[in-house]
């Protein structure tokens, strides 16, 4: 929990100390890990990116993301060059970081008009 945000959130860390929350969070994380993120093979998204290239796409990535390094988002963008790419300078992994929220809302507003 401490690695998800650029600025440590003591309340978030404290929440992780609650056994019920910790077990629930661990169960969800393990479900994805055990199932390889529901991909059939490593690199499947990048290998098959051309199949979704026609779909409007926005990639929002925190510069200081320690969970999913920015290089992974950049590799996806190289496979989807028409995608809009935002590297949020003051964010880590969490979708609740202010800069990430701003870019996600901006993209949502754009897609609402399609």
Short mmCIF file of N, CA, C and O in Angstrom, two decimals:
data_model
loop_
_atom_site.label_atom_id
_atom_site.label_comp_id
_atom_site.label_asym_id
_atom_site.label_seq_id
_atom_site.Cartn_x
_atom_site.Cartn_y
_atom_site.Cartn_z
N UNK A 1 0.82 -1.19 0.00
CA UNK A 1 0.00 0.00 0.00
C UNK A 1 0.87 1.26 0.00
O UNK A 1 0.48 2.26 -0.55
N UNK A 2 2.03 1.18 0.61
CA UNK A 2 2.89 2.36 0.71
C UNK A 2 3.54 2.71 -0.62
O UNK A 2 3.96 3.84 -0.81
N UNK A 3 3.60 1.78 -1.56
CA UNK A 3 4.26 2.05 -2.83
C UNK A 3 3.31 2.54 -3.92
O UNK A 3 3.74 2.86 -5.02
N UNK A 4 2.02 2.60 -3.63
CA UNK A 4 1.04 2.97 -4.67
C UNK A 4 0.97 4.45 -4.97
O UNK A 4 0.59 4.84 -6.06
N UNK A 5 1.31 5.28 -4.00
CA UNK A 5 1.17 6.73 -4.19
C UNK A 5 2.54 7.39 -4.09
O UNK A 5 3.42 6.92 -3.37
N UNK A 6 2.69 8.49 -4.78
CA UNK A 6 3.95 9.23 -4.74
C UNK A 6 4.20 9.77 -3.33
O UNK A 6 5.29 9.64 -2.79
N UNK A 7 3.17 10.37 -2.74
CA UNK A 7 3.28 10.89 -1.38
C UNK A 7 2.60 9.90 -0.44
O UNK A 7 1.43 9.56 -0.64
N UNK A 8 3.33 9.43 0.53
CA UNK A 8 2.81 8.45 1.48
C UNK A 8 1.53 8.95 2.13
O UNK A 8 1.46 10.09 2.60
N UNK A 9 0.53 8.10 2.15
CA UNK A 9 -0.76 8.41 2.76
C UNK A 9 -0.90 7.55 4.02
O UNK A 9 -1.22 6.36 3.93
N UNK A 10 -0.65 8.13 5.21
CA UNK A 10 -0.70 7.35 6.44
C UNK A 10 -2.05 6.66 6.66
O UNK A 10 -2.11 5.54 7.18
N UNK A 11 -3.13 7.29 6.25
CA UNK A 11 -4.46 6.67 6.41
C UNK A 11 -4.57 5.40 5.56
O UNK A 11 -5.15 4.40 6.00
N UNK A 12 -4.01 5.44 4.36
CA UNK A 12 -4.04 4.27 3.48
C UNK A 12 -3.20 3.14 4.07
O UNK A 12 -3.58 1.97 4.01
N UNK A 13 -2.05 3.48 4.60
CA UNK A 13 -1.18 2.48 5.22
C UNK A 13 -1.88 1.89 6.45
O UNK A 13 -1.88 0.67 6.65
N UNK A 14 -2.54 2.72 7.25
CA UNK A 14 -3.26 2.24 8.42
C UNK A 14 -4.39 1.30 8.03
O UNK A 14 -4.65 0.29 8.69
N UNK A 15 -5.06 1.63 6.93
CA UNK A 15 -6.16 0.78 6.45
C UNK A 15 -5.66 -0.62 6.14
O UNK A 15 -6.34 -1.61 6.38
N UNK A 16 -4.45 -0.71 5.62
CA UNK A 16 -3.87 -2.00 5.25
C UNK A 16 -3.59 -2.86 6.48
O UNK A 16 -3.42 -4.08 6.36
N UNK A 17 -3.56 -2.24 7.65
CA UNK A 17 -3.33 -3.00 8.88
C UNK A 17 -4.60 -3.68 9.39
O UNK A 17 -4.53 -4.53 10.27
N UNK A 18 -5.75 -3.31 8.84
CA UNK A 18 -7.01 -3.95 9.19
C UNK A 18 -7.03 -5.35 8.56
O UNK A 18 -6.95 -5.47 7.34
N UNK A 19 -7.12 -6.40 9.36
CA UNK A 19 -7.05 -7.77 8.82
C UNK A 19 -8.10 -8.06 7.73
O UNK A 19 -7.78 -8.72 6.74
N UNK A 20 -9.32 -7.58 7.90
CA UNK A 20 -10.34 -7.84 6.88
C UNK A 20 -9.97 -7.19 5.55
O UNK A 20 -10.10 -7.81 4.49
N UNK A 21 -9.52 -5.95 5.61
CA UNK A 21 -9.11 -5.27 4.38
C UNK A 21 -7.90 -5.97 3.77
O UNK A 21 -7.86 -6.21 2.56
N UNK A 22 -6.92 -6.30 4.60
CA UNK A 22 -5.69 -6.92 4.10
C UNK A 22 -5.97 -8.25 3.40
O UNK A 22 -5.43 -8.51 2.32
N UNK A 23 -6.85 -9.06 3.98
CA UNK A 23 -7.18 -10.35 3.36
C UNK A 23 -7.92 -10.13 2.05
O UNK A 23 -7.63 -10.78 1.04
N UNK A 24 -8.87 -9.20 2.03
CA UNK A 24 -9.62 -8.93 0.80
C UNK A 24 -8.70 -8.43 -0.30
O UNK A 24 -8.77 -8.90 -1.44
N UNK A 25 -7.85 -7.48 0.03
CA UNK A 25 -6.91 -6.93 -0.95
C UNK A 25 -5.96 -8.01 -1.46
O UNK A 25 -5.74 -8.15 -2.68
N UNK A 26 -5.42 -8.82 -0.56
CA UNK A 26 -4.50 -9.89 -0.94
C UNK A 26 -5.19 -10.91 -1.83
O UNK A 26 -4.60 -11.41 -2.79
N UNK A 27 -6.44 -11.21 -1.53
CA UNK A 27 -7.19 -12.18 -2.33
C UNK A 27 -7.36 -11.69 -3.77
O UNK A 27 -7.17 -12.44 -4.72
N UNK A 28 -7.70 -10.42 -3.93
CA UNK A 28 -7.86 -9.86 -5.27
C UNK A 28 -6.52 -9.86 -6.01
O UNK A 28 -6.44 -10.28 -7.18
N UNK A 29 -5.47 -9.39 -5.34
CA UNK A 29 -4.15 -9.36 -5.97
C UNK A 29 -3.72 -10.76 -6.39
O UNK A 29 -3.27 -10.96 -7.52
N UNK A 30 -3.85 -11.72 -5.50
CA UNK A 30 -3.44 -13.09 -5.80
C UNK A 30 -4.26 -13.68 -6.95
O UNK A 30 -3.74 -14.43 -7.77
N UNK A 31 -5.54 -13.35 -7.00
CA UNK A 31 -6.40 -13.84 -8.07
C UNK A 31 -5.84 -13.43 -9.44
O UNK A 31 -5.78 -14.24 -10.36
N UNK A 32 -5.40 -12.19 -9.55
CA UNK A 32 -4.80 -11.72 -10.81
C UNK A 32 -3.45 -12.36 -11.06
O UNK A 32 -3.13 -12.78 -12.17
N UNK A 33 -2.61 -12.47 -10.02
CA UNK A 33 -1.28 -13.04 -10.20
C UNK A 33 -1.36 -14.51 -10.62
O UNK A 33 -0.68 -14.94 -11.55
N UNK A 34 -2.19 -15.28 -9.93
CA UNK A 34 -2.33 -16.71 -10.22
C UNK A 34 -2.86 -16.93 -11.63
O UNK A 34 -2.50 -17.90 -12.30
N UNK A 35 -3.69 -16.02 -12.11
CA UNK A 35 -4.28 -16.13 -13.44
C UNK A 35 -3.54 -15.31 -14.50
O UNK A 35 -4.08 -15.06 -15.58
N UNK A 36 -2.32 -14.90 -14.17
CA UNK A 36 -1.46 -14.16 -15.10
C UNK A 36 -2.18 -12.96 -15.71
O UNK A 36 -2.04 -12.67 -16.90
N UNK A 37 -2.96 -12.27 -14.87
CA UNK A 37 -3.69 -11.10 -15.35
C UNK A 37 -4.73 -11.44 -16.41
O UNK A 37 -5.19 -10.58 -17.14
N UNK A 38 -5.06 -12.73 -16.51
CA UNK A 38 -6.04 -13.23 -17.48
C UNK A 38 -5.55 -13.10 -18.93
O UNK A 38 -6.35 -13.05 -19.86
N UNK A 39 -4.23 -13.07 -19.09
CA UNK A 39 -3.64 -13.13 -20.42
C UNK A 39 -3.20 -14.57 -20.68
O UNK A 39 -2.83 -15.28 -19.75
N UNK A 40 -3.22 -14.97 -21.93
CA UNK A 40 -2.82 -16.33 -22.28
C UNK A 40 -1.30 -16.50 -22.33
O UNK A 40 -0.80 -17.61 -22.18
N UNK A 41 -0.59 -15.40 -22.58
CA UNK A 41 0.87 -15.47 -22.67
C UNK A 41 1.47 -14.11 -22.32
O UNK A 41 0.79 -13.08 -22.42
N UNK A 42 2.73 -14.11 -21.93
CA UNK A 42 3.43 -12.85 -21.67
C UNK A 42 3.48 -12.03 -22.95
O UNK A 42 3.71 -12.57 -24.04
N UNK A 43 3.25 -10.74 -22.82
CA UNK A 43 3.34 -9.85 -23.97
C UNK A 43 2.12 -9.88 -24.88
O UNK A 43 2.14 -9.28 -25.96
N UNK A 44 1.06 -10.56 -24.47
CA UNK A 44 -0.11 -10.71 -25.33
C UNK A 44 -0.72 -9.37 -25.76
O UNK A 44 -1.07 -9.18 -26.92
N UNK A 45 -0.81 -8.44 -24.83
CA UNK A 45 -1.41 -7.14 -25.17
C UNK A 45 -0.57 -6.42 -26.23
O UNK A 45 -1.11 -5.90 -27.21
N UNK A 46 0.74 -6.40 -26.05
CA UNK A 46 1.60 -5.73 -27.02
C UNK A 46 1.59 -6.45 -28.37
O UNK A 46 1.52 -5.81 -29.42
N UNK A 47 1.62 -7.77 -28.35
CA UNK A 47 1.62 -8.55 -29.60
C UNK A 47 0.35 -8.35 -30.40
O UNK A 47 0.37 -8.43 -31.62
N UNK A 48 -0.76 -8.13 -29.70
CA UNK A 48 -2.06 -8.02 -30.37
C UNK A 48 -2.63 -6.61 -30.38
O UNK A 48 -3.81 -6.42 -30.68
N UNK A 49 -1.80 -5.63 -30.10
CA UNK A 49 -2.28 -4.24 -30.03
C UNK A 49 -2.92 -3.79 -31.34
O UNK A 49 -3.87 -3.00 -31.32
N UNK A 50 -2.45 -4.30 -32.44
CA UNK A 50 -3.02 -3.90 -33.74
C UNK A 50 -4.51 -4.24 -33.83
O UNK A 50 -5.25 -3.59 -34.55
N UNK A 51 -4.94 -5.22 -33.07
CA UNK A 51 -6.36 -5.63 -33.10
C UNK A 51 -7.27 -4.60 -32.45
O UNK A 51 -8.47 -4.59 -32.69
N UNK A 52 -6.69 -3.74 -31.61
CA UNK A 52 -7.51 -2.72 -30.93
C UNK A 52 -7.11 -1.30 -31.34
O UNK A 52 -7.59 -0.32 -30.77
N UNK A 53 -6.24 -1.20 -32.33
CA UNK A 53 -5.71 0.12 -32.72
C UNK A 53 -6.81 1.07 -33.20
O UNK A 53 -6.64 2.28 -33.12
N UNK A 54 -7.92 0.56 -33.65
CA UNK A 54 -9.02 1.40 -34.14
C UNK A 54 -9.88 1.98 -33.01
O UNK A 54 -10.69 2.86 -33.25
N UNK A 55 -9.67 1.51 -31.79
CA UNK A 55 -10.45 1.96 -30.64
C UNK A 55 -9.76 3.18 -30.03
O UNK A 55 -8.57 3.13 -29.72
N UNK A 56 -10.49 4.30 -29.86
CA UNK A 56 -9.86 5.46 -29.20
C UNK A 56 -9.30 5.06 -27.84
O UNK A 56 -9.98 4.40 -27.04
N UNK A 57 -8.06 5.44 -27.60
CA UNK A 57 -7.36 4.99 -26.40
C UNK A 57 -6.60 6.14 -25.76
O UNK A 57 -5.98 6.94 -26.45
N UNK A 58 -6.66 6.19 -24.44
CA UNK A 58 -5.86 7.13 -23.67
C UNK A 58 -5.07 6.34 -22.64
O UNK A 58 -5.64 5.53 -21.91
N UNK A 59 -3.78 6.56 -22.60
CA UNK A 59 -2.90 5.90 -21.64
C UNK A 59 -2.48 6.96 -20.63
O UNK A 59 -1.91 7.99 -20.98
N UNK A 60 -2.77 6.71 -19.35
CA UNK A 60 -2.42 7.63 -18.27
C UNK A 60 -1.48 6.88 -17.35
O UNK A 60 -1.83 5.84 -16.79
N UNK A 61 -0.28 7.42 -17.18
CA UNK A 61 0.77 6.74 -16.42
C UNK A 61 1.44 7.71 -15.45
O UNK A 61 1.80 8.81 -15.83
N UNK A 62 1.60 7.28 -14.20
CA UNK A 62 2.33 8.07 -13.22
C UNK A 62 3.83 7.91 -13.42
O UNK A 62 4.32 6.78 -13.57
N UNK A 63 4.55 9.01 -13.44
CA UNK A 63 6.00 8.96 -13.66
C UNK A 63 6.71 8.13 -12.59
O UNK A 63 7.70 7.45 -12.87
N UNK A 64 6.24 8.21 -11.37
CA UNK A 64 6.90 7.52 -10.26
C UNK A 64 6.17 6.24 -9.85
O UNK A 64 6.23 5.83 -8.69
N UNK A 65 5.52 5.60 -10.78
CA UNK A 65 4.81 4.35 -10.53
C UNK A 65 5.84 3.24 -10.28
O UNK A 65 6.60 2.89 -11.18
N UNK A 66 5.86 2.70 -9.07
CA UNK A 66 6.78 1.63 -8.72
C UNK A 66 6.14 0.26 -8.93
O UNK A 66 6.81 -0.76 -8.85
N UNK A 67 4.84 0.22 -9.18
CA UNK A 67 4.12 -1.04 -9.38
C UNK A 67 4.18 -1.44 -10.86
O UNK A 67 4.51 -2.57 -11.19
N UNK A 68 3.84 -0.51 -11.72
CA UNK A 68 3.88 -0.71 -13.17
C UNK A 68 4.77 0.40 -13.75
O UNK A 68 4.30 1.51 -13.97
N UNK A 69 6.04 0.12 -13.95
CA UNK A 69 6.96 1.17 -14.41
C UNK A 69 6.50 1.84 -15.70
O UNK A 69 5.85 1.22 -16.55
N UNK A 70 6.84 3.11 -15.83
CA UNK A 70 6.41 3.92 -16.97
C UNK A 70 6.83 3.30 -18.30
O UNK A 70 6.15 3.50 -19.31
N UNK A 71 7.89 2.54 -18.31
CA UNK A 71 8.33 1.92 -19.56
C UNK A 71 7.24 1.02 -20.15
O UNK A 71 7.13 0.88 -21.37
N UNK A 72 6.43 0.39 -19.29
CA UNK A 72 5.37 -0.49 -19.81
C UNK A 72 4.31 0.31 -20.56
O UNK A 72 3.84 -0.12 -21.61
N UNK A 73 3.96 1.47 -20.04
CA UNK A 73 2.98 2.33 -20.73
C UNK A 73 3.57 2.85 -22.04
O UNK A 73 2.87 2.95 -23.05
N UNK A 74 4.85 3.18 -22.03
CA UNK A 74 5.50 3.68 -23.23
C UNK A 74 5.56 2.60 -24.32
O UNK A 74 5.34 2.87 -25.50
N UNK A 75 5.85 1.38 -23.91
CA UNK A 75 5.88 0.27 -24.87
C UNK A 75 4.49 0.08 -25.50
O UNK A 75 4.38 -0.16 -26.70
N UNK A 76 3.45 0.21 -24.70
CA UNK A 76 2.09 0.11 -25.23
C UNK A 76 1.81 1.25 -26.21
O UNK A 76 1.24 1.04 -27.28
N UNK A 77 2.24 2.44 -25.84
CA UNK A 77 2.02 3.59 -26.72
C UNK A 77 2.74 3.42 -28.06
O UNK A 77 2.21 3.81 -29.11
N UNK A 78 3.92 2.83 -28.03
CA UNK A 78 4.63 2.59 -29.29
C UNK A 78 3.85 1.63 -30.19
O UNK A 78 3.89 1.76 -31.41
N UNK A 79 3.10 0.71 -29.60
CA UNK A 79 2.28 -0.22 -30.37
C UNK A 79 0.94 0.41 -30.77
O UNK A 79 0.30 -0.06 -31.71
N UNK A 80 0.52 1.43 -30.05
CA UNK A 80 -0.73 2.16 -30.32
C UNK A 80 -0.40 3.64 -30.49
O UNK A 80 -0.76 4.48 -29.67
N UNK A 81 0.32 4.00 -31.57
CA UNK A 81 0.78 5.38 -31.71
C UNK A 81 -0.33 6.43 -31.81
O UNK A 81 -0.10 7.60 -31.53
N UNK A 82 -1.53 6.02 -32.18
CA UNK A 82 -2.63 6.99 -32.24
C UNK A 82 -3.26 7.24 -30.86
O UNK A 82 -4.08 8.13 -30.70
N UNK A 83 -2.86 6.46 -29.88
CA UNK A 83 -3.37 6.65 -28.52
C UNK A 83 -2.82 7.96 -27.94
O UNK A 83 -1.70 8.36 -28.23
N UNK A 84 -3.62 8.60 -27.12
CA UNK A 84 -3.16 9.77 -26.38
C UNK A 84 -2.37 9.25 -25.18
O UNK A 84 -2.84 8.36 -24.47
N UNK A 85 -1.18 9.80 -24.96
CA UNK A 85 -0.32 9.34 -23.87
C UNK A 85 -0.05 10.48 -22.91
O UNK A 85 0.38 11.55 -23.31
N UNK A 86 -0.33 10.23 -21.62
CA UNK A 86 -0.04 11.22 -20.58
C UNK A 86 0.88 10.59 -19.55
O UNK A 86 0.53 9.58 -18.93
N UNK A 87 2.04 11.18 -19.35
CA UNK A 87 2.94 10.80 -18.27
C UNK A 87 2.77 11.86 -17.19
O UNK A 87 3.22 13.01 -17.36
N UNK A 88 2.10 11.50 -16.12
CA UNK A 88 1.78 12.46 -15.06
C UNK A 88 3.00 12.60 -14.16
O UNK A 88 3.43 11.65 -13.50
N UNK A 89 3.57 13.81 -14.15
CA UNK A 89 4.85 14.05 -13.49
C UNK A 89 4.83 13.90 -11.98
O UNK A 89 5.84 13.56 -11.38
N UNK A 90 3.68 14.15 -11.36
CA UNK A 90 3.63 14.12 -9.89
C UNK A 90 2.72 13.00 -9.39
O UNK A 90 1.90 13.19 -8.51
N UNK A 91 2.88 11.81 -9.96
CA UNK A 91 2.02 10.70 -9.58
C UNK A 91 2.78 9.38 -9.57
O UNK A 91 3.79 9.22 -10.26
N UNK A 92 2.25 8.46 -8.78
CA UNK A 92 2.75 7.10 -8.74
C UNK A 92 1.75 6.18 -9.44
O UNK A 92 1.27 6.49 -10.53
N UNK A 93 1.37 5.10 -8.78
CA UNK A 93 0.51 4.08 -9.37
C UNK A 93 -0.98 4.33 -9.17
O UNK A 93 -1.79 3.93 -10.00
N UNK A 94 -1.34 4.96 -8.10
CA UNK A 94 -2.75 5.04 -7.70
C UNK A 94 -3.60 5.93 -8.60
O UNK A 94 -3.23 7.06 -8.93
N UNK A 95 -4.77 5.41 -8.96
CA UNK A 95 -5.73 6.19 -9.74
C UNK A 95 -6.32 7.33 -8.92
O UNK A 95 -6.97 8.21 -9.47
N UNK A 96 -6.06 7.34 -7.62
CA UNK A 96 -6.59 8.41 -6.77
C UNK A 96 -5.61 9.58 -6.60
O UNK A 96 -5.90 10.51 -5.86
N UNK A 97 -4.49 9.55 -7.30
CA UNK A 97 -3.57 10.69 -7.26
C UNK A 97 -4.19 11.84 -8.05
O UNK A 97 -4.78 11.62 -9.12
N UNK A 98 -4.08 13.06 -7.57
CA UNK A 98 -4.74 14.20 -8.22
C UNK A 98 -4.45 14.33 -9.72
O UNK A 98 -5.37 14.54 -10.52
N UNK A 99 -3.19 14.20 -10.12
CA UNK A 99 -2.85 14.33 -11.53
C UNK A 99 -3.44 13.22 -12.39
O UNK A 99 -3.83 13.45 -13.54
N UNK A 100 -3.49 12.03 -11.85
CA UNK A 100 -4.09 10.90 -12.57
C UNK A 100 -5.59 11.11 -12.70
O UNK A 100 -6.16 10.94 -13.79
N UNK A 101 -6.23 11.53 -11.61
CA UNK A 101 -7.67 11.81 -11.65
C UNK A 101 -7.98 12.83 -12.74
O UNK A 101 -8.91 12.66 -13.53
N UNK A 102 -7.20 13.91 -12.78
CA UNK A 102 -7.43 14.96 -13.78
C UNK A 102 -7.40 14.40 -15.21
O UNK A 102 -8.27 14.70 -16.03
N UNK A 103 -6.39 13.60 -15.50
CA UNK A 103 -6.25 13.06 -16.86
C UNK A 103 -7.33 12.02 -17.18
O UNK A 103 -7.82 11.96 -18.31
N UNK A 104 -7.72 11.23 -16.19
CA UNK A 104 -8.78 10.25 -16.42
C UNK A 104 -10.12 10.95 -16.67
O UNK A 104 -10.88 10.55 -17.56
N UNK A 105 -10.40 12.00 -15.90
CA UNK A 105 -11.64 12.75 -16.12
C UNK A 105 -11.63 13.46 -17.47
O UNK A 105 -12.64 13.51 -18.18
N UNK A 106 -10.47 14.01 -17.83
CA UNK A 106 -10.33 14.68 -19.12
C UNK A 106 -10.63 13.68 -20.26
O UNK A 106 -11.36 14.00 -21.20
N UNK A 107 -10.08 12.48 -20.16
CA UNK A 107 -10.31 11.46 -21.19
C UNK A 107 -11.77 11.03 -21.20
O UNK A 107 -12.37 10.88 -22.27
N UNK A 108 -12.36 10.87 -20.03
CA UNK A 108 -13.77 10.49 -19.95
C UNK A 108 -14.66 11.53 -20.60
O UNK A 108 -15.58 11.19 -21.36
N UNK A 109 -14.37 12.79 -20.36
CA UNK A 109 -15.14 13.86 -20.99
C UNK A 109 -15.00 13.82 -22.51
O UNK A 109 -15.97 14.02 -23.23
N UNK A 110 -13.79 13.56 -22.99
CA UNK A 110 -13.57 13.47 -24.44
C UNK A 110 -14.38 12.32 -25.03
O UNK A 110 -15.02 12.48 -26.07
N UNK A 111 -14.35 11.16 -24.37
CA UNK A 111 -15.06 9.99 -24.90
C UNK A 111 -16.56 10.13 -24.80
O UNK A 111 -17.28 9.53 -25.60
N UNK A 112 -17.04 10.94 -23.89
CA UNK A 112 -18.48 11.15 -23.76
C UNK A 112 -19.05 11.83 -24.99
O UNK A 112 -20.23 11.68 -25.30
N UNK A 113 -18.21 12.55 -25.71
CA UNK A 113 -18.68 13.27 -26.90
C UNK A 113 -18.54 12.45 -28.20
O UNK A 113 -18.86 12.94 -29.27
N UNK A 114 -18.04 11.25 -28.10
CA UNK A 114 -17.88 10.41 -29.32
C UNK A 114 -19.20 9.84 -29.77
O UNK A 114 -20.09 9.56 -29.06
#
